[in-house]
Coordinates of C-alpha atoms in Angstrom, one line a residue:
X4 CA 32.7 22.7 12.0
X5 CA 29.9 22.4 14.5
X6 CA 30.1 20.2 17.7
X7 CA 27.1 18.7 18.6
X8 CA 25.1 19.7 22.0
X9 CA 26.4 16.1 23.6
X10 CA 30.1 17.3 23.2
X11 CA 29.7 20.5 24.7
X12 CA 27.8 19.3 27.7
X13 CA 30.7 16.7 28.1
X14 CA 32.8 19.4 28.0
X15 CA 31.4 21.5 30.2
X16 CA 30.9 18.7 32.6
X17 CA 34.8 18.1 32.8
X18 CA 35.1 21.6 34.1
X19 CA 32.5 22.1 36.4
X20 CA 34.0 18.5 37.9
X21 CA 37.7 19.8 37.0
X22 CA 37.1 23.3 39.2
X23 CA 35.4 21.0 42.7
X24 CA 38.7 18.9 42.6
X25 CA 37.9 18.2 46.4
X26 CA 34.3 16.7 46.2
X27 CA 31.7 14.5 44.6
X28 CA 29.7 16.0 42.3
X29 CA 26.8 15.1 41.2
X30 CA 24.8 15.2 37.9
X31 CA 21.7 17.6 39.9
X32 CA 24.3 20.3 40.5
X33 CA 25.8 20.3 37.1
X34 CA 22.6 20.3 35.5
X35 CA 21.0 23.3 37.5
X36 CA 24.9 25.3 37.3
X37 CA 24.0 24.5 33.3
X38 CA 20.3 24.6 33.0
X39 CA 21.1 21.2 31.1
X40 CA 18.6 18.2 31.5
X41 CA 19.3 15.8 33.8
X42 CA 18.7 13.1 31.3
X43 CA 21.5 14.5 28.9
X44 CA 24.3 14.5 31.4
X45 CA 23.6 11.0 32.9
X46 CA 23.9 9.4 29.4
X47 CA 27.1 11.9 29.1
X48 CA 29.0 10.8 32.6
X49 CA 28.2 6.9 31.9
X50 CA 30.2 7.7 28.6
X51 CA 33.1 9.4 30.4
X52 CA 32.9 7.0 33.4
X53 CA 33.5 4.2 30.9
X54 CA 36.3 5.9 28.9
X55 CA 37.8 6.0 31.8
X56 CA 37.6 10.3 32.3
X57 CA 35.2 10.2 35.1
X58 CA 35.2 8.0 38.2
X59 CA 31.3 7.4 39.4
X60 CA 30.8 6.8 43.3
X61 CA 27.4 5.5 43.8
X62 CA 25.4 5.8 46.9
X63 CA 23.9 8.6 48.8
X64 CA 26.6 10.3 49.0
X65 CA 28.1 9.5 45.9
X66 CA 28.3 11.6 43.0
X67 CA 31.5 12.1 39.9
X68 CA 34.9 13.5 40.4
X69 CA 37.8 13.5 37.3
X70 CA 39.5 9.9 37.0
X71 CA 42.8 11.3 36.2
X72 CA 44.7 14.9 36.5
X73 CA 43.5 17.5 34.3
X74 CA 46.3 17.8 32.6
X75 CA 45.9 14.3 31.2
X76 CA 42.6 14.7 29.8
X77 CA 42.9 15.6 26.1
X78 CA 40.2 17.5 25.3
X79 CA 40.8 16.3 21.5
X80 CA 40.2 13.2 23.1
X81 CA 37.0 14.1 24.0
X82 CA 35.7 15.7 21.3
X83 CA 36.7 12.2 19.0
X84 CA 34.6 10.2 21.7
X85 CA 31.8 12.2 22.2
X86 CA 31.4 12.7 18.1
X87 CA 32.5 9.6 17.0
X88 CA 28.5 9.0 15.5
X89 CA 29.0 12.2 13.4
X90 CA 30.7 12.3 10.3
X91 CA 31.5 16.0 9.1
X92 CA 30.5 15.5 5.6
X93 CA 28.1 12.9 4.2
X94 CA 30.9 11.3 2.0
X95 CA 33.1 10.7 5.1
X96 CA 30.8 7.6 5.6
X97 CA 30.6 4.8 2.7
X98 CA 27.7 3.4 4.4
X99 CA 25.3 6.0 4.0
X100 CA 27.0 8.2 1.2
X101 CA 24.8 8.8 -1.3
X102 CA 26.6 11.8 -2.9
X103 CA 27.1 11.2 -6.6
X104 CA 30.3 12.9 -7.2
X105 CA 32.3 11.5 -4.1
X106 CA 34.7 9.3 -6.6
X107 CA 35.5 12.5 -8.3
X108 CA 35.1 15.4 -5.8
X109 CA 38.0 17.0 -3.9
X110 CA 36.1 18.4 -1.2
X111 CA 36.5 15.0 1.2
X112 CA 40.1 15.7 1.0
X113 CA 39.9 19.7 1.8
X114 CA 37.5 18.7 4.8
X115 CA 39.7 15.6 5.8
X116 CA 42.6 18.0 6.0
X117 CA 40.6 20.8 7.7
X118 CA 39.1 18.3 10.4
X119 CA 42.8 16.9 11.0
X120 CA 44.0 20.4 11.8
X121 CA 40.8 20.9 14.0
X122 CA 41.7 17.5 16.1
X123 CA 45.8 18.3 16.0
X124 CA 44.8 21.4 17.5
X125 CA 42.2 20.4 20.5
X126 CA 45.2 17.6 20.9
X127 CA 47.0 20.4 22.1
X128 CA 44.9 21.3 24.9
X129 CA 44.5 19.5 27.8
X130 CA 41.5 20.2 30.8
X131 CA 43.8 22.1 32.4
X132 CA 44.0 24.5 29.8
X133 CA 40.3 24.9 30.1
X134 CA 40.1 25.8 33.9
X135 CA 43.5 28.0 34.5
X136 CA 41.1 30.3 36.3
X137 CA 39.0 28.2 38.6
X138 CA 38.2 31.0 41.3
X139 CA 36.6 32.9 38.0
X140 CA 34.9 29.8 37.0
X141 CA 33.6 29.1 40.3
X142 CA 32.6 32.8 41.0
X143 CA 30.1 32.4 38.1
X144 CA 28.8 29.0 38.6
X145 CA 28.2 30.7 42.5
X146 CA 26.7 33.7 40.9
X147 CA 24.4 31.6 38.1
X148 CA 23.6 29.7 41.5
X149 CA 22.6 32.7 43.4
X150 CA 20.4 34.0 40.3
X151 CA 18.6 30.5 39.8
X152 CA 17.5 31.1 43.6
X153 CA 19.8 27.6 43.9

């Protein structure tokens, strides 16, 4: 299984914004903490702002903070929205499946199962799993800061 680069930015988004719980912040900071395109992360917070995950404050002195408490934000949740456009396997997909053994083949069903026990999993986990050490976390964003000359 392989997420794709949108999920883990989302991901990463969420805990930069989890670990400033008592500020705005804004897509410029994420993206130089990251060294992730400005582009990529405004397409990513609309996404999350819409879902709900995000709240967006606009103005010049807006910027995003979490929409709910950590601990409600599923990060299987997450993962399902941000890869809903990616099926694992080509036969997961009847629209474009042009595999000519899918009627026959039983490994949709080993993948279906394996996928299932990857989501049950991440279902588990919440955002507050992610950032049980936010002095940490915020010591190396501070420090990737520092190095950036930021």
């Amino acid at each position: 299984m392989r997420l794709t680069s949108y999920s883990d930015y989302a991901l990463r988004m969420l805990i930069y914004t989890a670990v400033h719980p008592d500020k705005l912040v804004t897509i410029s900071e994420i993206s130089k903490s990251y060294s992730i395109s400005k582009n990529h992360l405004m397409k990513i917070a609309n996404q999350l702002a819409m879902a709900g995950v995000l709240k967006s404050v606009r103005g010049r002195n807006g910027g995003l903070r979490l929409a709910r408490p950590p601990e409600q934000i599923s990060i299987g949740a997450i993962v399902r929205l941000t890869e809903s456009e990616s099926p694992l396997v080509e036969c997961f997909d009847p629209e474009t499946n042009t595999c000519i053994i899918t009627r026959a083949c039983g490994l949709k069903y080993l993948f279906a199962e394996a996928l299932q026990a990857f989501y049950s999993r991440l279902d588990e986990a919440t955002l507050a799993d992610l950032v049980q050490r936010p002095k940490s976390l915020l010591m190396l964003f501070a420090a990737s800061d520092q190095s950036k000359g930021y």
